[in-house]
Amino acid sequence: MKNNHPIYSYLSISVLILFFATLFSCSVEKYIPEDKILYTGAEIQLSTEDTVKNKRDLKEEIENLLFSKPYTKFLGTRFGLLFHYKANREKPGFINKFMNDKFGEKPTYLSDIDIPKTEDLIDNRLKNRGFFKSSISSEVLKNEKTAKLHYNVLINKPYRVNTYILDTMQMPLKGAISATMNERLIKKGDRFDLSLFKKERLRIDEKLKSVGYYNFNPDFLIFEADTNQYKNKRFDLFLRLKKEVPRISVVPYEIDEILVYPNHSLDTLYAAQDTTMYKGIKYIQDSLFFKPKRLEPYILFEKDQLYNPERSSLTSKRLSSIGTYQFVNIRYDEIDTIQDGVTPKKLRARIYLTPLKKRALRMELQAVSKSNNFAGPRLLLRYSNRNLFKGGETLNITNTLGYETQIASGENAGLSSVQVGLSGDLIFPRILFPIKIDPDFNYKIPNTKISLGAEYLNRSQLYGLFSTTASFGYNWNANKFVYHEINPINVNYVNLSNTTEEFEEILDENPFLNSSFQQQFIAGITYTFIYNELNSSSTKNPIFFNANVDIAGNTLSLFSKSATEEGVSDTFLGLEYAQYAKADIDLRYYIDLGKRQKLVSRLFAGWGLPYGNSDILPFAKQYFSGGPYSVRAFRIRSLGPGSYVPEADDNGAFFDRNGDIRLEANLEYRFPLFSFFSGAVFADAGNVWLTEENEALPGGAFSSDFIDELGIGVGVGLRVDIQNFVIRLDLAAPLNDPSKPKKERFDFDISNPVLNFAIGYPF
């Protein structure tokens, strides 16, 4: 929310400064005991005699060995220590105890540091990375009451691999390992590195497991290095099998039997339950809970197949994705005792499926606050019925009731709105299509989703809006990064009613806005593609990419009734329908700077093109800019289009500041403060434009001057992150305002900041 009065901003800043000045006015040094010196950390000076790849990572690895992490500092004060010292006084008081429990940090003193032991740890780690006989020295840098350590580390030329040889071992194990060596991680010239050897053992173990070696363990393998053949720090590396490895670990396993328990619970007795055989799999359930023919496609392994943990893991994920089951547990039993060390052994697979409650009722009471000074409560009530037709189907019925009102003076003062909605989703965990489709969906089987919804919005002093939606489509995960969603049927009908004289005047004065509300019927196809690396622990600098395509009206034009008068749109079933093509992309890049610091960049670009039956995008399909998830120095829908400047008495400004084109870029530096508090410094730029000039919105069309028409803002943010539930406060001020004359646009208007309150990160 925003208050335009500069006194408000100055008072807010003054209060914050006074608060922190009072809180941190005390110095930590005076609390340090007389006979103690506070240890404040250490630094590493790393020097090498040879070129070392990933030297920065090696230095960071050594730094992680150092005793004690740095104390949290804010405004130059180690407040965690301050809370600790104050809470341990004779009469600490309730506030100091509370602050210490939440944010306190225990001190580490120089006498607690074992310097020789730390040097030994550094030397041992360097040896593990192939650097032998390194030179390590340390120096204590003291102030009056504090001290830090400085380590000088000089590393010698490392030992490097000359040959990597698979030593003698029994068949068929040696043949299975030999088949994987074309993918080996260890190459000639690699330095001696225990972590690399460990990764190679894990790689071999993973490959062996995938071809049936159920009881194999990477610890059964051992590496031996021979340096006797060389004088230039080269060595031969041998991979051997340890002695006395159990015979059952060096032979593959086959699946002999598969048992599925579709309605499992801890107190279930299976001895007397019915067993149904379907495509070689036994389904055990006392009554029909889940149809075997619907469950079988989710199971990726078969009788007489070699054991494969990847197939087992994917089967578990696929079964969990149905939405019927709370727990999925796959167990394997060994069912024979052949001990010749050659013959494949047998496994029995048991799949235990524990259902969720069939029916569930969920209620949420939300508090909504927007950057345009609207706020109010919203009630959400959802009923779910799982496994509706005994094939994993889910029915969700959602009812919403919301109320918003203008809580501050200014633009749109006195407005309020009531929103009532009812929607239903029926989700089938399979493809529904007239012709059987059996593509290779190994990761997850697509869902078919049928949705119906209706909503009524009554905005006081303006209008009532009734809308209905219907869609039919498919969504699926192609792999752990890629998601697809396509809706070949997507229909939206909007009926504007109960318009006031005030709103009718707004429409009469603005044909552009009037036209966007008149297109009552939208029918078309939508497609969404998402590539998301954010949940991948192996990706240090992940990216997120989202693309959307929305095409409407083409099919309806084949069945529409052509208009007989010029300037009148074609209709379908007596309704004017929209024709347009719209596409946008959202690209984000996250750079991990270490120590919980990130630099996040985002680029958004979208374009909508009305054609045929339409000369403007429907209001609900237009882009807008500004707000807590956009350019935060401008209120929601208050930016653009282009350099358009609304009149002071323009009551329609809230509605018409939309456009057909949207460009946006964001850059944000995120850093920890203390406990679950973190901060951010950010810069945003963006705007919306029209594809063609409109007399009602002068300056709104996209042109070659679009760079000068970008709204730019900078600001700072505070985030409270409690187990991934984020409450966000962002304070931003405009740096370039395109609604001002060209020579006056670039001006850091710090006297008029915008405070954004939101849930979750902006991107």
Short mmCIF file of C-alpha atoms in Angstrom, two decimals, residues 107-439:
data_model
loop_
_atom_site.label_atom_id
_atom_site.label_comp_id
_atom_site.label_asym_id
_atom_site.label_seq_id
_atom_site.Cartn_x
_atom_site.Cartn_y
_atom_site.Cartn_z
CA PRO A 107 30.51 -16.79 21.98
CA THR A 108 33.62 -18.70 20.97
CA TYR A 109 36.87 -17.59 22.60
CA LEU A 110 40.42 -17.84 21.26
CA SER A 111 41.25 -20.35 24.02
CA ASP A 112 38.61 -22.70 22.55
CA ILE A 113 40.48 -22.98 19.25
CA ASP A 114 42.91 -25.89 18.80
CA ILE A 115 45.15 -24.39 16.10
CA PRO A 116 47.42 -27.46 15.55
CA LYS A 117 44.34 -29.68 15.21
CA THR A 118 42.85 -27.30 12.65
CA GLU A 119 46.10 -27.34 10.65
CA ASP A 120 46.04 -31.17 10.71
CA LEU A 121 42.46 -31.15 9.43
CA ILE A 122 43.45 -28.86 6.55
CA ASP A 123 46.45 -31.04 5.70
CA ASN A 124 44.36 -34.22 5.78
CA ARG A 125 41.74 -32.71 3.49
CA LEU A 126 44.42 -31.61 1.02
CA LYS A 127 45.89 -35.14 0.99
CA ASN A 128 42.43 -36.52 0.20
CA ARG A 129 42.41 -34.17 -2.80
CA GLY A 130 45.85 -35.29 -4.04
CA PHE A 131 48.00 -32.50 -2.53
CA PHE A 132 50.70 -34.09 -0.39
CA LYS A 133 53.37 -32.37 1.70
CA SER A 134 51.60 -29.00 1.77
CA SER A 135 52.97 -26.11 3.81
CA ILE A 136 50.50 -24.74 6.40
CA SER A 137 51.16 -21.91 8.84
CA SER A 138 48.92 -19.71 10.99
CA GLU A 139 48.99 -16.26 12.58
CA VAL A 140 46.82 -14.76 15.33
CA LEU A 141 45.64 -11.21 14.63
CA LYS A 142 44.58 -9.58 17.92
CA ASN A 143 42.71 -6.43 18.85
CA GLU A 144 41.99 -5.31 22.39
CA LYS A 145 39.21 -7.84 23.10
CA THR A 146 38.90 -9.79 19.84
CA ALA A 147 41.10 -11.95 17.63
CA LYS A 148 40.97 -13.75 14.32
CA LEU A 149 43.23 -16.32 12.68
CA HIS A 150 45.03 -16.12 9.35
CA TYR A 151 46.09 -19.40 7.69
CA ASN A 152 48.70 -19.46 4.91
CA VAL A 153 48.39 -22.64 2.83
CA LEU A 154 50.89 -23.50 0.07
CA ILE A 155 49.98 -26.65 -1.87
CA ASN A 156 52.38 -28.68 -4.00
CA LYS A 157 51.88 -30.20 -7.42
CA PRO A 158 49.28 -33.00 -7.09
CA TYR A 159 49.54 -36.67 -8.09
CA ARG A 160 47.68 -37.49 -11.33
CA VAL A 161 46.19 -40.66 -12.86
CA ASN A 162 48.17 -42.35 -15.62
CA THR A 163 46.02 -45.50 -16.10
CA TYR A 164 42.75 -46.73 -14.62
CA ILE A 165 42.55 -50.54 -14.65
CA LEU A 166 39.75 -52.97 -13.73
CA ASP A 167 41.53 -55.75 -11.80
CA THR A 168 40.71 -59.45 -11.78
CA MET A 169 37.29 -60.42 -10.37
CA GLN A 170 34.72 -63.18 -10.93
CA MET A 171 32.09 -63.39 -13.64
CA PRO A 172 29.37 -62.33 -14.28
CA LEU A 173 30.17 -59.33 -12.06
CA LYS A 174 33.30 -58.32 -14.00
CA GLY A 175 31.40 -58.35 -17.27
CA ALA A 176 28.67 -56.14 -15.79
CA ILE A 177 31.24 -53.63 -14.49
CA SER A 178 33.23 -53.69 -17.75
CA ALA A 179 30.06 -52.75 -19.64
CA THR A 180 29.89 -49.49 -17.65
CA MET A 181 33.50 -48.36 -18.10
CA ASN A 182 32.76 -46.24 -21.17
CA GLU A 183 30.94 -43.90 -18.74
CA ARG A 184 33.70 -43.85 -16.12
CA LEU A 185 34.30 -40.62 -14.22
CA ILE A 186 38.06 -41.12 -13.77
CA LYS A 187 40.17 -40.11 -16.74
CA LYS A 188 43.90 -39.96 -17.46
CA GLY A 189 45.34 -36.76 -16.00
CA ASP A 190 42.80 -36.47 -13.17
CA ARG A 191 44.42 -35.74 -9.84
CA PHE A 192 44.29 -38.13 -6.88
CA ASP A 193 40.92 -37.31 -5.28
CA LEU A 194 39.08 -39.49 -2.77
CA SER A 195 35.78 -37.75 -3.45
CA LEU A 196 36.13 -38.58 -7.16
CA PHE A 197 36.87 -42.23 -6.32
CA LYS A 198 33.78 -42.34 -4.11
CA LYS A 199 31.62 -40.93 -6.92
CA GLU A 200 33.02 -43.57 -9.29
CA ARG A 201 32.11 -46.37 -6.86
CA LEU A 202 28.59 -44.97 -6.51
CA ARG A 203 28.28 -44.75 -10.30
CA ILE A 204 29.27 -48.41 -10.70
CA ASP A 205 26.91 -49.45 -7.90
CA GLU A 206 24.03 -47.57 -9.57
CA LYS A 207 24.73 -49.27 -12.91
CA LEU A 208 24.96 -52.71 -11.29
CA LYS A 209 21.70 -52.19 -9.42
CA SER A 210 19.99 -51.31 -12.73
CA VAL A 211 20.89 -54.78 -14.12
CA GLY A 212 19.70 -56.79 -11.13
CA TYR A 213 22.49 -56.69 -8.53
CA TYR A 214 20.05 -56.24 -5.64
CA ASN A 215 22.52 -57.02 -2.83
CA PHE A 216 25.57 -55.19 -4.17
CA ASN A 217 27.14 -52.40 -2.13
CA PRO A 218 29.68 -49.74 -3.27
CA ASP A 219 31.77 -50.52 -0.19
CA PHE A 220 32.59 -53.90 -1.74
CA LEU A 221 34.86 -52.04 -4.19
CA ILE A 222 38.31 -50.74 -3.27
CA PHE A 223 40.80 -48.52 -5.15
CA GLU A 224 44.55 -49.07 -4.92
CA ALA A 225 47.16 -46.64 -6.27
CA ASP A 226 50.64 -47.63 -7.44
CA THR A 227 53.23 -44.82 -7.73
CA ASN A 228 56.28 -47.08 -8.03
CA GLN A 229 56.34 -46.97 -11.83
CA TYR A 230 56.73 -43.19 -12.12
CA LYS A 231 58.91 -40.34 -10.83
CA ASN A 232 56.80 -37.40 -12.00
CA LYS A 233 53.87 -37.70 -9.54
CA ARG A 234 51.91 -40.12 -11.73
CA PHE A 235 50.18 -43.31 -10.54
CA ASP A 236 48.26 -46.34 -11.81
CA LEU A 237 44.82 -46.83 -10.29
CA PHE A 238 43.38 -50.35 -9.80
CA LEU A 239 39.75 -51.17 -9.00
CA ARG A 240 39.36 -54.43 -7.08
CA LEU A 241 36.65 -56.38 -5.30
CA LYS A 242 37.25 -56.81 -1.57
CA LYS A 243 37.81 -60.28 -0.18
CA GLU A 244 35.01 -62.28 1.48
CA VAL A 245 32.18 -60.50 -0.34
CA PRO A 246 28.94 -62.59 0.10
CA ARG A 247 27.96 -64.67 -2.92
CA ILE A 248 24.45 -63.20 -2.96
CA SER A 249 26.01 -59.80 -3.68
CA VAL A 250 27.75 -60.78 -6.91
CA VAL A 251 24.78 -62.28 -8.80
CA PRO A 252 21.76 -60.53 -10.35
CA TYR A 253 18.16 -60.93 -9.16
CA GLU A 254 14.97 -61.44 -11.16
CA ILE A 255 11.41 -60.57 -10.13
CA ASP A 256 9.43 -63.80 -9.78
CA GLU A 257 6.15 -62.51 -8.33
CA ILE A 258 4.34 -59.17 -7.89
CA LEU A 259 1.70 -58.65 -5.18
CA VAL A 260 -0.30 -55.41 -4.87
CA TYR A 261 -2.36 -54.41 -1.80
CA PRO A 262 -4.60 -51.52 -3.02
CA ASN A 263 -6.27 -50.88 0.38
CA HIS A 264 -3.50 -51.48 2.89
CA SER A 265 -3.53 -50.57 6.56
CA LEU A 266 -1.49 -51.77 9.51
CA ASP A 267 -4.38 -53.77 10.96
CA THR A 268 -5.33 -55.51 7.70
CA LEU A 269 -5.27 -59.34 7.64
CA TYR A 270 -4.61 -60.66 4.13
CA ALA A 271 -4.96 -64.40 4.69
CA ALA A 272 -8.70 -64.43 3.94
CA GLN A 273 -8.83 -61.68 1.31
CA ASP A 274 -9.66 -62.13 -2.37
CA THR A 275 -6.83 -62.28 -4.92
CA THR A 276 -7.32 -61.12 -8.50
CA MET A 277 -4.76 -61.89 -11.22
CA TYR A 278 -4.45 -59.27 -13.97
CA LYS A 279 -1.61 -59.27 -16.53
CA GLY A 280 0.64 -61.36 -14.30
CA ILE A 281 0.13 -59.22 -11.16
CA LYS A 282 -1.80 -60.35 -8.06
CA TYR A 283 -4.16 -57.77 -6.49
CA ILE A 284 -5.16 -58.55 -2.92
CA GLN A 285 -8.15 -56.65 -1.45
CA ASP A 286 -11.15 -57.70 0.65
CA SER A 287 -13.56 -55.86 -1.66
CA LEU A 288 -13.02 -53.90 -4.85
CA PHE A 289 -11.33 -50.70 -3.72
CA PHE A 290 -9.25 -49.94 -6.85
CA LYS A 291 -9.82 -51.58 -10.25
CA PRO A 292 -6.75 -53.67 -11.24
CA LYS A 293 -6.93 -52.57 -14.88
CA ARG A 294 -6.62 -48.92 -13.74
CA LEU A 295 -3.72 -49.63 -11.37
CA GLU A 296 -1.65 -51.87 -13.65
CA PRO A 297 -0.40 -49.10 -16.02
CA TYR A 298 1.34 -47.40 -13.08
CA ILE A 299 3.58 -50.43 -12.36
CA LEU A 300 6.74 -50.37 -14.47
CA PHE A 301 8.28 -53.75 -13.59
CA GLU A 302 7.10 -57.21 -14.68
CA LYS A 303 7.60 -60.85 -13.82
CA ASP A 304 10.97 -62.28 -14.98
CA GLN A 305 12.52 -58.79 -15.33
CA LEU A 306 15.85 -58.04 -13.68
CA TYR A 307 15.55 -55.96 -10.52
CA ASN A 308 15.92 -52.25 -11.29
CA PRO A 309 15.71 -49.66 -8.47
CA GLU A 310 14.97 -46.85 -10.94
CA ARG A 311 11.86 -48.64 -12.18
CA SER A 312 10.88 -49.24 -8.57
CA SER A 313 11.35 -45.55 -7.65
CA LEU A 314 9.41 -44.36 -10.71
CA THR A 315 6.61 -46.81 -9.91
CA SER A 316 6.39 -45.36 -6.42
CA LYS A 317 6.25 -41.79 -7.77
CA ARG A 318 3.59 -42.70 -10.34
CA LEU A 319 1.40 -44.39 -7.74
CA SER A 320 1.79 -41.41 -5.39
CA SER A 321 0.77 -39.02 -8.17
CA ILE A 322 -2.67 -40.64 -8.51
CA GLY A 323 -3.92 -38.59 -5.57
CA THR A 324 -5.63 -41.53 -3.84
CA TYR A 325 -2.78 -42.78 -1.67
CA GLN A 326 -1.10 -41.31 1.38
CA PHE A 327 1.76 -43.83 1.49
CA VAL A 328 3.33 -46.07 -1.16
CA ASN A 329 5.73 -48.73 0.09
CA ILE A 330 7.48 -51.27 -2.18
CA ARG A 331 9.27 -54.17 -0.48
CA TYR A 332 11.27 -57.08 -1.91
CA ASP A 333 11.65 -60.59 -0.45
CA GLU A 334 14.27 -63.12 -1.50
CA ILE A 335 12.44 -66.36 -2.26
CA ASP A 336 15.13 -68.96 -3.07
CA THR A 337 18.43 -70.16 -1.60
CA ILE A 338 20.65 -70.89 -4.64
CA GLN A 339 24.22 -70.16 -3.54
CA ASP A 340 26.39 -71.05 -6.57
CA GLY A 341 27.38 -67.41 -7.15
CA VAL A 342 26.30 -67.54 -10.82
CA THR A 343 22.58 -68.40 -11.12
CA PRO A 344 20.22 -65.37 -10.87
CA LYS A 345 18.22 -65.30 -7.67
CA LYS A 346 14.51 -64.56 -7.32
CA LEU A 347 12.58 -61.69 -5.70
CA ARG A 348 8.97 -61.23 -4.66
CA ALA A 349 7.79 -57.60 -4.96
CA ARG A 350 5.08 -56.41 -2.56
CA ILE A 351 3.41 -53.03 -3.23
CA TYR A 352 1.55 -51.69 -0.17
CA LEU A 353 -0.80 -48.78 -0.92
CA THR A 354 -2.28 -46.87 2.04
CA PRO A 355 -5.23 -44.67 0.97
CA LEU A 356 -6.00 -41.14 2.03
CA LYS A 357 -9.42 -40.49 3.52
CA LYS A 358 -11.97 -40.83 0.76
CA ARG A 359 -13.73 -37.56 1.58
CA ALA A 360 -12.19 -34.37 2.88
CA LEU A 361 -13.48 -30.90 3.69
CA ARG A 362 -11.07 -27.97 3.84
CA MET A 363 -11.80 -24.41 4.89
CA GLU A 364 -9.48 -21.42 4.57
CA LEU A 365 -9.98 -17.90 5.84
CA GLN A 366 -7.65 -15.52 4.00
CA ALA A 367 -6.84 -11.86 4.52
CA VAL A 368 -6.24 -10.12 1.20
CA SER A 369 -4.30 -6.87 0.93
CA LYS A 370 -3.42 -5.30 -2.43
CA SER A 371 -1.15 -2.51 -3.57
CA ASN A 372 -4.16 -0.55 -4.86
CA ASN A 373 -5.41 -0.02 -1.28
CA PHE A 374 -8.06 -2.73 -1.47
CA ALA A 375 -8.25 -5.20 1.41
CA GLY A 376 -10.68 -7.63 2.93
CA PRO A 377 -11.42 -11.22 3.97
CA ARG A 378 -11.91 -14.20 1.69
CA LEU A 379 -13.42 -17.56 2.65
CA LEU A 380 -12.58 -20.71 0.70
CA LEU A 381 -14.41 -24.00 1.24
CA ARG A 382 -13.31 -27.12 -0.66
CA TYR A 383 -14.86 -30.59 -0.72
CA SER A 384 -12.83 -33.50 -2.15
CA ASN A 385 -13.94 -37.02 -3.02
CA ARG A 386 -11.06 -39.34 -3.92
CA ASN A 387 -11.15 -42.57 -5.93
CA LEU A 388 -14.64 -41.64 -7.05
CA PHE A 389 -15.12 -44.41 -9.66
CA LYS A 390 -12.54 -46.84 -8.16
CA GLY A 391 -9.95 -45.79 -10.71
CA GLY A 392 -8.15 -42.96 -8.85
CA GLU A 393 -10.53 -40.19 -9.97
CA THR A 394 -10.74 -37.07 -7.80
CA LEU A 395 -13.66 -34.64 -7.56
CA ASN A 396 -12.98 -31.19 -6.07
CA ILE A 397 -15.78 -28.70 -5.45
CA THR A 398 -14.67 -25.24 -4.33
CA ASN A 399 -16.78 -22.37 -3.06
CA THR A 400 -15.32 -18.89 -2.52
CA LEU A 401 -16.75 -15.81 -0.88
CA GLY A 402 -14.72 -12.59 -0.74
CA TYR A 403 -15.15 -8.97 0.17
CA GLU A 404 -12.76 -6.07 -0.54
CA THR A 405 -13.00 -2.40 0.23
CA GLN A 406 -10.87 0.70 -0.22
CA ILE A 407 -9.12 1.21 3.11
CA ALA A 408 -7.35 4.50 2.35
CA SER A 409 -8.19 7.71 0.60
CA GLY A 410 -7.14 8.33 -2.96
CA GLU A 411 -7.95 6.87 -6.34
CA ASN A 412 -11.10 4.69 -6.33
CA ALA A 413 -11.96 5.83 -2.76
CA GLY A 414 -15.19 4.31 -1.51
CA LEU A 415 -15.17 1.34 -3.88
CA SER A 416 -15.87 -2.15 -2.59
CA SER A 417 -16.50 -5.51 -4.18
CA VAL A 418 -18.19 -8.80 -3.34
CA GLN A 419 -17.05 -11.97 -5.07
CA VAL A 420 -18.92 -15.30 -5.00
CA GLY A 421 -17.68 -18.34 -6.89
CA LEU A 422 -18.42 -22.03 -7.32
CA SER A 423 -16.17 -24.37 -9.31
CA GLY A 424 -15.67 -28.08 -9.78
CA ASP A 425 -12.77 -30.18 -11.09
CA LEU A 426 -12.98 -33.84 -12.06
CA ILE A 427 -9.50 -35.32 -12.48
CA PHE A 428 -8.86 -38.69 -14.14
CA PRO A 429 -5.31 -40.07 -13.63
CA ARG A 430 -5.14 -41.25 -17.26
CA ILE A 431 -5.75 -40.00 -20.81
CA LEU A 432 -9.38 -39.80 -21.90
CA PHE A 433 -9.52 -39.78 -25.69
CA PRO A 434 -11.77 -41.44 -28.29
CA ILE A 435 -8.79 -43.24 -29.80
CA LYS A 436 -6.50 -45.25 -27.53
CA ILE A 437 -3.20 -43.45 -26.94
CA ASP A 438 -0.34 -45.44 -25.51
CA PRO A 439 2.78 -43.24 -25.68
#
